[in-house]
mmCIF file of C-alpha atoms in Angstrom:
data_model
loop_
_atom_site.group_PDB
_atom_site.id
_atom_site.type_symbol
_atom_site.label_atom_id
_atom_site.label_comp_id
_atom_site.label_asym_id
_atom_site.label_seq_id
_atom_site.Cartn_x
_atom_site.Cartn_y
_atom_site.Cartn_z
ATOM 1 C CA MET A 137 100.995 -73.161 -40.687
ATOM 2 C CA VAL A 138 99.626 -72.242 -44.076
ATOM 3 C CA VAL A 139 101.272 -73.821 -47.099
ATOM 4 C CA ALA A 140 102.277 -71.379 -49.800
ATOM 5 C CA GLY A 141 100.078 -73.026 -52.392
ATOM 6 C CA GLU A 142 96.980 -72.592 -50.276
ATOM 7 C CA VAL A 143 97.628 -68.907 -49.799
ATOM 8 C CA LEU A 144 97.951 -68.341 -53.518
ATOM 9 C CA GLN A 145 94.821 -70.246 -54.368
ATOM 10 C CA SER A 146 92.465 -69.128 -51.642
ATOM 11 C CA GLY A 147 91.682 -65.702 -53.059
ATOM 12 C CA SER A 148 89.546 -64.820 -50.056
ATOM 13 C CA SER A 149 90.394 -61.982 -47.722
ATOM 14 C CA GLN A 150 90.875 -64.572 -45.013
ATOM 15 C CA GLU A 151 94.448 -65.426 -45.895
ATOM 16 C CA LEU A 152 96.031 -62.224 -47.082
ATOM 17 C CA HIS A 153 99.722 -62.050 -46.410
ATOM 18 C CA VAL A 154 100.724 -58.616 -45.280
ATOM 19 C CA LEU A 155 104.264 -57.300 -45.063
ATOM 20 C CA ALA A 156 104.401 -54.628 -42.362
ATOM 21 C CA VAL A 157 107.350 -52.260 -42.200
ATOM 22 C CA ASP A 158 107.974 -50.018 -39.186
ATOM 23 C CA ASP A 159 111.062 -49.079 -37.221
ATOM 24 C CA SER A 160 109.095 -48.825 -33.956
ATOM 25 C CA TYR A 161 108.774 -52.002 -31.860
ATOM 26 C CA VAL A 162 105.545 -50.791 -30.351
ATOM 27 C CA ASP A 163 103.970 -50.034 -33.712
ATOM 28 C CA ARG A 164 105.107 -53.318 -35.212
ATOM 29 C CA LYS A 165 103.526 -55.224 -32.377
ATOM 30 C CA VAL A 166 100.272 -53.319 -32.666
ATOM 31 C CA ILE A 167 99.981 -53.592 -36.426
ATOM 32 C CA GLU A 168 100.818 -57.273 -36.263
ATOM 33 C CA LYS A 169 97.993 -57.842 -33.782
ATOM 34 C CA LEU A 170 95.529 -55.752 -35.780
ATOM 35 C CA LEU A 171 96.314 -57.799 -38.887
ATOM 36 C CA LYS A 172 96.266 -61.180 -37.151
ATOM 37 C CA ILE A 173 92.901 -60.379 -35.604
ATOM 38 C CA SER A 174 91.755 -59.624 -39.132
ATOM 39 C CA SER A 175 92.844 -63.124 -40.174
ATOM 40 C CA CYS A 176 95.952 -62.096 -42.056
ATOM 41 C CA GLN A 177 99.329 -63.716 -42.219
ATOM 42 C CA VAL A 178 101.832 -61.110 -41.100
ATOM 43 C CA THR A 179 105.518 -60.586 -41.671
ATOM 44 C CA ALA A 180 106.760 -57.572 -39.725
ATOM 45 C CA VAL A 181 110.154 -56.063 -40.497
ATOM 46 C CA GLU A 182 111.945 -53.049 -39.107
ATOM 47 C CA SER A 183 113.194 -51.289 -42.199
ATOM 48 C CA GLY A 184 112.746 -50.689 -45.888
ATOM 49 C CA ALA A 185 115.996 -52.539 -46.526
ATOM 50 C CA ARG A 186 114.690 -55.631 -44.714
ATOM 51 C CA ALA A 187 111.421 -55.363 -46.615
ATOM 52 C CA LEU A 188 113.248 -55.353 -49.952
ATOM 53 C CA GLN A 189 115.351 -58.254 -48.752
ATOM 54 C CA PHE A 190 112.218 -60.191 -47.871
ATOM 55 C CA LEU A 191 110.721 -59.487 -51.269
ATOM 56 C CA GLY A 192 113.938 -60.489 -52.950
ATOM 57 C CA LEU A 193 114.373 -57.039 -54.426
ATOM 58 C CA ASP A 194 117.744 -56.294 -52.947
ATOM 59 C CA GLY A 195 119.571 -57.859 -55.853
ATOM 60 C CA GLU A 196 120.745 -60.909 -53.957
ATOM 61 C CA LYS A 197 119.502 -64.287 -55.034
ATOM 62 C CA GLY A 198 118.027 -66.575 -52.418
ATOM 63 C CA SER A 199 117.558 -63.742 -49.928
ATOM 64 C CA VAL A 200 116.620 -64.297 -46.302
ATOM 65 C CA GLY A 201 112.969 -64.944 -45.622
ATOM 66 C CA PHE A 202 111.561 -65.086 -49.091
ATOM 67 C CA ASN A 203 109.964 -68.502 -49.126
ATOM 68 C CA GLY A 204 107.533 -68.144 -51.968
ATOM 69 C CA LEU A 205 104.734 -66.878 -49.760
ATOM 70 C CA LYS A 206 103.037 -64.279 -51.881
ATOM 71 C CA VAL A 207 102.715 -60.821 -50.369
ATOM 72 C CA ASN A 208 99.246 -59.370 -50.936
ATOM 73 C CA LEU A 209 99.685 -56.029 -49.205
ATOM 74 C CA ILE A 210 102.518 -53.894 -47.898
ATOM 75 C CA MET A 211 101.951 -51.501 -45.029
ATOM 76 C CA THR A 212 104.802 -49.193 -44.277
ATOM 77 C CA ASP A 213 105.549 -46.390 -41.878
ATOM 78 C CA TYR A 214 106.542 -43.157 -43.582
ATOM 79 C CA SER A 215 109.294 -41.835 -41.289
ATOM 80 C CA MET A 216 111.986 -44.425 -40.904
ATOM 81 C CA PRO A 217 115.735 -43.967 -40.635
ATOM 82 C CA GLY A 218 117.682 -45.022 -43.707
ATOM 83 C CA MET A 219 114.967 -45.610 -46.256
ATOM 84 C CA THR A 220 111.674 -43.781 -45.752
ATOM 85 C CA GLY A 221 108.345 -45.409 -46.509
ATOM 86 C CA TYR A 222 108.082 -43.109 -49.495
ATOM 87 C CA GLU A 223 111.386 -44.354 -50.895
ATOM 88 C CA LEU A 224 110.311 -47.936 -50.286
ATOM 89 C CA LEU A 225 107.042 -47.221 -52.067
ATOM 90 C CA LYS A 226 108.884 -45.894 -55.108
ATOM 91 C CA LYS A 227 111.193 -48.882 -55.278
ATOM 92 C CA ILE A 228 108.257 -51.264 -55.127
ATOM 93 C CA LYS A 229 106.226 -49.407 -57.727
ATOM 94 C CA ARG A 230 109.201 -49.293 -60.041
ATOM 95 C CA SER A 231 109.794 -53.012 -59.875
ATOM 96 C CA ALA A 232 108.140 -55.137 -62.512
ATOM 97 C CA ALA A 233 107.633 -58.029 -60.132
ATOM 98 C CA PHE A 234 106.054 -56.153 -57.259
ATOM 99 C CA ARG A 235 104.432 -53.011 -58.573
ATOM 100 C CA GLU A 236 101.024 -54.654 -58.458
ATOM 101 C CA ILE A 237 101.176 -55.130 -54.707
ATOM 102 C CA PRO A 238 99.112 -52.463 -52.972
ATOM 103 C CA VAL A 239 101.190 -50.297 -50.665
ATOM 104 C CA VAL A 240 99.691 -48.422 -47.745
ATOM 105 C CA ILE A 241 101.592 -45.641 -46.033
ATOM 106 C CA MET A 242 101.160 -44.967 -42.319
ATOM 107 C CA SER A 243 102.227 -41.748 -40.696
ATOM 108 C CA SER A 244 101.695 -39.933 -37.432
ATOM 109 C CA GLU A 245 101.860 -36.679 -39.344
ATOM 110 C CA ASN A 246 98.941 -35.402 -41.327
ATOM 111 C CA ILE A 247 100.818 -33.442 -43.987
ATOM 112 C CA LEU A 248 98.942 -32.695 -47.177
ATOM 113 C CA THR A 249 101.949 -32.564 -49.489
ATOM 114 C CA ARG A 250 103.195 -35.815 -48.017
ATOM 115 C CA ILE A 251 99.840 -37.513 -48.558
ATOM 116 C CA ASP A 252 99.723 -36.251 -52.108
ATOM 117 C CA SER A 253 103.208 -37.412 -53.043
ATOM 118 C CA CYS A 254 102.521 -40.854 -51.653
ATOM 119 C CA LEU A 255 99.254 -41.215 -53.507
ATOM 120 C CA GLU A 256 100.868 -39.962 -56.681
ATOM 121 C CA GLU A 257 103.609 -42.537 -56.430
ATOM 122 C CA GLY A 258 100.851 -45.135 -56.332
ATOM 123 C CA ALA A 259 100.165 -45.688 -52.651
ATOM 124 C CA GLU A 260 96.812 -47.274 -52.082
ATOM 125 C CA GLU A 261 95.985 -45.313 -48.964
ATOM 126 C CA PHE A 262 97.581 -42.997 -46.480
ATOM 127 C CA LEU A 263 96.631 -43.842 -42.921
ATOM 128 C CA VAL A 264 97.118 -41.488 -40.036
ATOM 129 C CA LYS A 265 98.515 -43.194 -36.968
ATOM 130 C CA PRO A 266 97.569 -44.630 -34.628
ATOM 131 C CA VAL A 267 96.046 -47.181 -36.968
ATOM 132 C CA LYS A 268 92.747 -48.636 -35.798
ATOM 133 C CA LEU A 269 91.009 -51.923 -36.364
ATOM 134 C CA SER A 270 88.408 -50.147 -38.525
ATOM 135 C CA ASP A 271 91.229 -48.967 -40.829
ATOM 136 C CA ILE A 272 92.455 -52.524 -41.262
ATOM 137 C CA LYS A 273 88.960 -53.838 -41.882
ATOM 138 C CA ARG A 274 88.456 -51.281 -44.621
ATOM 139 C CA LEU A 275 91.795 -52.146 -46.180
ATOM 140 C CA MET A 276 90.862 -55.821 -46.240
ATOM 141 C CA GLU A 277 87.691 -55.005 -48.134
ATOM 142 C CA ASP A 278 89.654 -52.848 -50.580
ATOM 143 C CA CYS A 279 92.188 -55.574 -51.260
ATOM 144 C CA VAL A 280 89.497 -58.040 -52.159
ATOM 145 C CA THR A 281 87.905 -55.675 -54.668
ATOM 146 C CA ARG A 282 91.239 -54.457 -55.947
ATOM 147 C CA GLY A 283 91.067 -55.934 -59.405
ATOM 148 C CA GLU A 284 88.493 -53.661 -60.976
ATOM 149 C CA THR A 285 89.950 -50.525 -59.468
ATOM 150 C CA GLU A 286 93.207 -50.402 -61.440
ATOM 151 C CA GLU A 287 91.593 -48.333 -64.145
ATOM 152 C CA GLN A 288 89.925 -46.056 -61.660
ATOM 153 C CA GLU A 289 93.188 -45.611 -59.808
ATOM 154 C CA GLY A 290 94.808 -44.367 -62.974
ATOM 155 C CA ARG A 291 92.005 -41.847 -63.361
ATOM 156 C CA ARG A 292 92.233 -40.856 -59.704
ATOM 157 C CA VAL A 293 95.961 -40.171 -59.850
ATOM 158 C CA HIS A 294 95.431 -38.062 -62.939
ATOM 159 C CA LYS A 295 92.651 -36.201 -61.163
ATOM 160 C CA ARG A 296 94.921 -35.443 -58.230
ATOM 161 C CA LYS A 297 97.511 -33.996 -60.581
ATOM 162 C CA LEU A 298 94.892 -31.612 -61.945
ATOM 163 C CA GLU A 299 93.813 -30.731 -58.405
ATOM 164 C CA ASP A 300 97.399 -29.871 -57.569
ATOM 165 C CA ASP A 301 97.449 -27.197 -60.238
ATOM 166 C CA ASN A 302 94.345 -25.671 -58.718
ATOM 167 C CA LEU A 303 95.666 -25.922 -55.182
ATOM 168 C CA ASN A 304 99.082 -24.434 -55.797
ATOM 169 C CA SER A 305 98.000 -20.901 -55.122
ATOM 170 C CA SER A 306 96.050 -21.599 -51.966
ATOM 171 C CA SER A 307 97.868 -24.287 -50.046
ATOM 172 C CA SER A 308 100.149 -23.162 -47.299
ATOM 173 C CA SER A 309 99.766 -26.298 -45.192
ATOM 174 C CA PRO A 310 98.787 -25.001 -41.793
ATOM 175 C CA LEU A 311 97.473 -28.529 -41.493
ATOM 176 C CA SER A 312 100.876 -29.968 -40.770
ATOM 177 C CA SER A 313 100.893 -28.487 -37.300
ATOM 178 C CA SER A 314 97.787 -30.311 -36.180
ATOM 179 C CA PRO A 315 98.827 -32.481 -33.250
ATOM 180 C CA SER A 316 95.574 -34.338 -32.947
ATOM 181 C CA THR A 317 95.471 -37.860 -34.219
ATOM 182 C CA THR A 318 91.916 -37.392 -35.411
ATOM 183 C CA ALA A 319 92.556 -35.756 -38.754
ATOM 184 C CA SER A 320 91.148 -32.424 -37.795
ATOM 185 C CA PHE A 321 91.421 -30.706 -41.099
ATOM 186 C CA GLY A 322 88.727 -32.877 -42.625
ATOM 187 C CA CYS A 323 85.877 -30.616 -43.526
ATOM 188 C CA ASP A 324 86.927 -27.315 -42.037
ATOM 189 C CA ILE A 325 89.297 -26.206 -44.739
ATOM 190 C CA SER A 326 87.825 -24.988 -47.976
ATOM 191 C CA ILE A 327 89.730 -27.113 -50.429
ATOM 192 C CA PRO A 328 86.715 -28.546 -52.209
ATOM 193 C CA GLU A 329 88.653 -30.317 -54.925
ATOM 194 C CA LEU A 330 90.534 -32.360 -52.400
ATOM 195 C CA LEU A 331 87.368 -33.594 -50.755
ATOM 196 C CA SER A 332 85.329 -34.194 -53.886
ATOM 197 C CA SER A 333 84.538 -37.871 -54.109
ATOM 198 C CA PRO A 334 86.970 -39.830 -56.219
ATOM 199 C CA PRO A 335 85.775 -42.641 -58.530
ATOM 200 C CA HIS A 336 86.410 -45.264 -55.846
ATOM 201 C CA PRO A 337 85.580 -43.745 -52.437
ATOM 202 C CA SER A 338 87.613 -46.091 -50.299
ATOM 203 C CA LYS A 339 90.747 -45.252 -52.206
ATOM 204 C CA ARG A 340 90.933 -41.660 -51.103
ATOM 205 C CA ALA A 341 93.497 -40.619 -48.563
ATOM 206 C CA LYS A 342 92.241 -41.404 -45.134
ATOM 207 C CA LEU A 343 91.594 -37.969 -43.808
ATOM 208 C CA HIS A 344 89.113 -38.924 -41.141
ATOM 209 C CA ASP A 345 89.352 -41.598 -38.575
ATOM 210 C CA GLY A 346 86.214 -43.309 -37.477
ATOM 211 C CA ASP A 347 84.101 -43.176 -40.578
ATOM 212 C CA MET B 153 82.282 -64.178 -6.044
ATOM 213 C CA ASP B 154 81.885 -60.979 -4.015
ATOM 214 C CA VAL B 155 85.624 -60.510 -3.828
ATOM 215 C CA VAL B 156 85.924 -60.836 -7.608
ATOM 216 C CA ASN B 157 83.142 -58.314 -8.140
ATOM 217 C CA GLN B 158 84.872 -55.899 -5.827
ATOM 218 C CA MET B 159 88.164 -56.321 -7.670
ATOM 219 C CA GLN B 160 86.441 -55.899 -11.000
ATOM 220 C CA ARG B 161 84.804 -52.688 -9.821
ATOM 221 C CA GLN B 162 88.139 -51.461 -8.532
ATOM 222 C CA PHE B 163 89.670 -52.219 -11.915
ATOM 223 C CA VAL B 164 86.951 -50.360 -13.791
ATOM 224 C CA ASP B 165 87.207 -47.363 -11.457
ATOM 225 C CA TYR B 166 90.968 -47.237 -11.754
ATOM 226 C CA SER B 167 90.899 -47.587 -15.521
ATOM 227 C CA THR B 168 88.257 -44.864 -15.810
ATOM 228 C CA SER B 169 90.269 -42.522 -13.607
ATOM 229 C CA LEU B 170 93.326 -42.926 -15.826
ATOM 230 C CA HIS B 171 91.256 -41.777 -18.764
ATOM 231 C CA ARG B 172 89.617 -38.993 -16.816
ATOM 232 C CA GLU B 173 92.980 -37.698 -15.614
ATOM 233 C CA GLY B 174 94.058 -37.543 -19.220
ATOM 234 C CA ILE B 175 96.863 -40.043 -18.759
ATOM 235 C CA LEU B 176 95.463 -42.542 -21.223
ATOM 236 C CA ASP B 177 93.223 -42.019 -24.209
ATOM 237 C CA ASP B 178 90.981 -44.125 -26.392
ATOM 238 C CA GLN B 179 93.919 -45.742 -28.162
ATOM 239 C CA PHE B 180 94.699 -47.663 -24.967
ATOM 240 C CA THR B 181 91.132 -48.936 -24.869
ATOM 241 C CA GLN B 182 91.540 -50.021 -28.507
ATOM 242 C CA LEU B 183 94.567 -52.070 -27.494
ATOM 243 C CA GLN B 184 92.695 -53.655 -24.593
ATOM 244 C CA LYS B 185 89.990 -54.700 -27.027
ATOM 245 C CA LEU B 186 92.570 -56.433 -29.192
ATOM 246 C CA GLN B 187 93.638 -58.694 -26.341
ATOM 247 C CA ASP B 188 92.163 -62.158 -26.685
ATOM 248 C CA GLU B 189 92.778 -65.781 -25.758
ATOM 249 C CA ASN B 190 95.437 -65.996 -28.489
ATOM 250 C CA SER B 191 97.371 -63.152 -26.902
ATOM 251 C CA PRO B 192 96.269 -62.838 -23.269
ATOM 252 C CA ASP B 193 99.271 -60.683 -22.419
ATOM 253 C CA PHE B 194 99.093 -58.411 -25.413
ATOM 254 C CA VAL B 195 98.631 -55.138 -23.538
ATOM 255 C CA VAL B 196 101.319 -55.938 -20.992
ATOM 256 C CA GLU B 197 103.701 -56.844 -23.814
ATOM 257 C CA VAL B 198 103.016 -53.648 -25.730
ATOM 258 C CA ALA B 199 103.410 -51.630 -22.533
ATOM 259 C CA SER B 200 106.754 -53.338 -21.810
ATOM 260 C CA LEU B 201 108.018 -52.520 -25.285
ATOM 261 C CA PHE B 202 106.879 -48.961 -24.780
ATOM 262 C CA PHE B 203 108.688 -48.626 -21.436
ATOM 263 C CA GLU B 204 111.889 -49.985 -22.971
ATOM 264 C CA ASP B 205 111.513 -47.551 -25.839
ATOM 265 C CA CYS B 206 110.939 -44.637 -23.446
ATOM 266 C CA GLU B 207 114.010 -45.376 -21.414
ATOM 267 C CA LYS B 208 116.207 -45.731 -24.440
ATOM 268 C CA LEU B 209 114.905 -42.576 -26.081
ATOM 269 C CA ILE B 210 115.027 -40.491 -22.901
ATOM 270 C CA ASN B 211 118.654 -41.532 -22.443
ATOM 271 C CA ASN B 212 119.411 -40.561 -26.035
ATOM 272 C CA MET B 213 117.841 -37.162 -25.531
ATOM 273 C CA ALA B 214 119.671 -36.570 -22.259
ATOM 274 C CA ARG B 215 122.999 -37.485 -23.808
ATOM 275 C CA ALA B 216 122.410 -35.305 -26.843
ATOM 276 C CA LEU B 217 121.410 -32.337 -24.697
ATOM 277 C CA GLU B 218 124.547 -32.690 -22.572
ATOM 278 C CA GLN B 219 126.822 -32.052 -25.534
ATOM 279 C CA GLN B 220 128.645 -28.752 -25.965
ATOM 280 C CA GLY B 221 127.141 -28.302 -29.380
ATOM 281 C CA VAL B 222 123.688 -29.795 -29.124
ATOM 282 C CA ASP B 223 122.509 -31.633 -32.223
ATOM 283 C CA PHE B 224 118.865 -30.594 -32.084
ATOM 284 C CA LYS B 225 118.008 -32.708 -35.093
ATOM 285 C CA GLN B 226 119.127 -35.762 -33.181
ATOM 286 C CA VAL B 227 117.104 -34.772 -30.127
ATOM 287 C CA ASP B 228 114.117 -34.117 -32.357
ATOM 288 C CA ALA B 229 114.447 -37.511 -33.997
ATOM 289 C CA SER B 230 114.235 -39.199 -30.601
ATOM 290 C CA VAL B 231 111.309 -37.016 -29.537
ATOM 291 C CA HIS B 232 109.526 -37.831 -32.766
ATOM 292 C CA GLN B 233 109.943 -41.531 -32.113
ATOM 293 C CA LEU B 234 108.714 -41.181 -28.553
ATOM 294 C CA LYS B 235 105.732 -39.183 -29.736
ATOM 295 C CA GLY B 236 104.896 -41.971 -32.158
ATOM 296 C CA SER B 237 105.114 -44.772 -29.612
ATOM 297 C CA SER B 238 103.199 -42.876 -26.977
ATOM 298 C CA SER B 239 100.487 -42.150 -29.498
ATOM 299 C CA SER B 240 100.292 -45.826 -30.438
ATOM 300 C CA ILE B 241 99.781 -46.927 -26.861
ATOM 301 C CA GLY B 242 97.452 -44.079 -25.891
ATOM 302 C CA ALA B 243 99.887 -42.379 -23.515
ATOM 303 C CA VAL B 244 98.432 -38.962 -24.200
ATOM 304 C CA GLN B 245 100.275 -36.957 -21.508
ATOM 305 C CA VAL B 246 103.626 -38.221 -22.747
ATOM 306 C CA LYS B 247 102.595 -37.481 -26.299
ATOM 307 C CA ASN B 248 101.583 -33.918 -25.433
ATOM 308 C CA VAL B 249 104.913 -33.189 -23.793
ATOM 309 C CA CYS B 250 106.617 -34.533 -26.927
ATOM 310 C CA ILE B 251 104.675 -32.079 -29.047
ATOM 311 C CA ALA B 252 105.918 -29.150 -26.976
ATOM 312 C CA PHE B 253 109.373 -30.702 -26.917
ATOM 313 C CA ARG B 254 109.534 -30.726 -30.708
ATOM 314 C CA SER B 255 108.829 -26.993 -30.837
ATOM 315 C CA PHE B 256 111.772 -26.347 -28.555
ATOM 316 C CA CYS B 257 113.963 -28.564 -30.721
ATOM 317 C CA GLU B 258 112.913 -26.613 -33.752
ATOM 318 C CA ALA B 259 113.686 -23.349 -31.974
ATOM 319 C CA GLN B 260 117.006 -24.854 -30.832
ATOM 320 C CA ASN B 261 116.119 -23.851 -27.314
ATOM 321 C CA ARG B 262 118.274 -25.920 -24.952
ATOM 322 C CA GLU B 263 116.603 -24.706 -21.754
ATOM 323 C CA GLY B 264 113.170 -25.457 -23.121
ATOM 324 C CA CYS B 265 114.329 -28.887 -24.226
ATOM 325 C CA LEU B 266 115.757 -29.691 -20.832
ATOM 326 C CA ARG B 267 112.501 -28.677 -19.171
ATOM 327 C CA CYS B 268 110.574 -30.929 -21.543
ATOM 328 C CA LEU B 269 112.976 -33.765 -20.920
ATOM 329 C CA GLN B 270 112.290 -33.429 -17.217
ATOM 330 C CA GLN B 271 108.562 -33.344 -17.868
ATOM 331 C CA VAL B 272 108.589 -36.317 -20.190
ATOM 332 C CA THR B 273 110.606 -38.333 -17.671
ATOM 333 C CA HIS B 274 108.066 -37.443 -15.005
ATOM 334 C CA GLU B 275 105.062 -38.336 -17.177
ATOM 335 C CA TYR B 276 106.654 -41.606 -18.225
ATOM 336 C CA SER B 277 107.336 -42.615 -14.581
ATOM 337 C CA LEU B 278 103.822 -41.712 -13.595
ATOM 338 C CA LEU B 279 102.350 -43.719 -16.454
ATOM 339 C CA LYS B 280 104.557 -46.705 -15.744
ATOM 340 C CA ASN B 281 103.462 -46.781 -12.091
ATOM 341 C CA LYS B 282 99.807 -46.445 -12.964
ATOM 342 C CA LEU B 283 99.914 -49.127 -15.649
ATOM 343 C CA GLN B 284 101.740 -51.495 -13.337
ATOM 344 C CA THR B 285 98.986 -50.970 -10.779
ATOM 345 C CA LEU B 286 96.373 -51.606 -13.450
ATOM 346 C CA PHE B 287 98.082 -54.792 -14.589
ATOM 347 C CA ARG B 288 98.369 -55.949 -10.981
ATOM 348 C CA LEU B 289 94.638 -55.480 -10.531
ATOM 349 C CA GLU B 290 94.070 -57.550 -13.667
ATOM 350 C CA GLN B 291 96.283 -60.340 -12.363
ATOM 351 C CA GLN B 292 94.423 -60.380 -9.060
ATOM 352 C CA ILE B 293 91.089 -60.720 -10.841
ATOM 353 C CA LEU B 294 92.374 -63.565 -13.013
ATOM 354 C CA ALA B 295 93.979 -65.316 -10.030
ATOM 355 C CA ALA B 296 90.654 -65.183 -8.222
ATOM 356 C CA GLY B 297 89.008 -66.848 -11.200
ATOM 357 C CA GLY B 298 87.285 -63.752 -12.570
ATOM 358 C CA SER B 299 87.448 -62.122 -15.979
ATOM 359 C CA ILE B 300 88.668 -58.667 -16.894
ATOM 360 C CA PRO B 301 85.748 -56.326 -17.476
ATOM 361 C CA VAL B 302 85.639 -54.616 -20.874
ATOM 362 C CA ILE B 303 85.692 -50.839 -20.511
ATOM 363 C CA GLU B 304 83.692 -49.023 -23.142
#
């Protein structure tokens, strides 16, 4: 059992505490294992409401589960009944206490507009399910080097907004019908702006699996 | 250790055939790789959760499709969930039926949905049987003092 103080002080990627949010039992179990194997502390909850409760953001004092253990990363499924991952993301980014926590969205659907809205709301990454160990490993590296990327993230979000203006005329999202879990629209579609390398490469939306 | 070797070979052959027949995909192999001494029953546990999920969702779909006025959004929601779980465990046949199923939901085609429901039930039963056989083979190897071969 790790004492709260130790988690706060360690600073290494070894003891990251991740809050995983997913309404699917199967997915929760898998993500929990992926994170534990990557030496993370994991708290897995089944809904956005429970996640907010855990963080103490639901307005109630002394909420269930919040024991002072700092959350270093939030990974949430996009499609959930009640509160979607997107809505959860917004609530977190709009809270003074928790907006600094990186939020990663996971989705089985590779929809461009969805990816864009999540990134624009401040999501760290958008992972296409099923999530693999290599995805988690990359996230762990990103979290450790998070500090210096704040500035770059601001630039990246701004860049995406500009890209949107350029894309408006051409995007008709045939991509959303792709059933394959390997993001098949990677390099085939001619949307050069989307694939141009952002300031911090690992922060771009995860369009490919198995880099 | 001849018996163990034989069992191990049987396990590898069976596992390979499940992939070759397109019943399981690489995601299942990924899950097998995650199993370790800290969670020796990880794959079995995930599979059990998946089977429970399947049964619950298939029942939901059946009930929804029985209604006079079918709520296709509700059916679709269940199919979407099943598609997600099956994708997470590598149950590719089940997942593929779900994809077709969703199109019928979108088209509000009751007949098409019912056919898919039948298909998904069939694929789920098939998968469940095959996985139970696979897990049995694993148990036999372990009981005989051998280790489960890693399939690349």
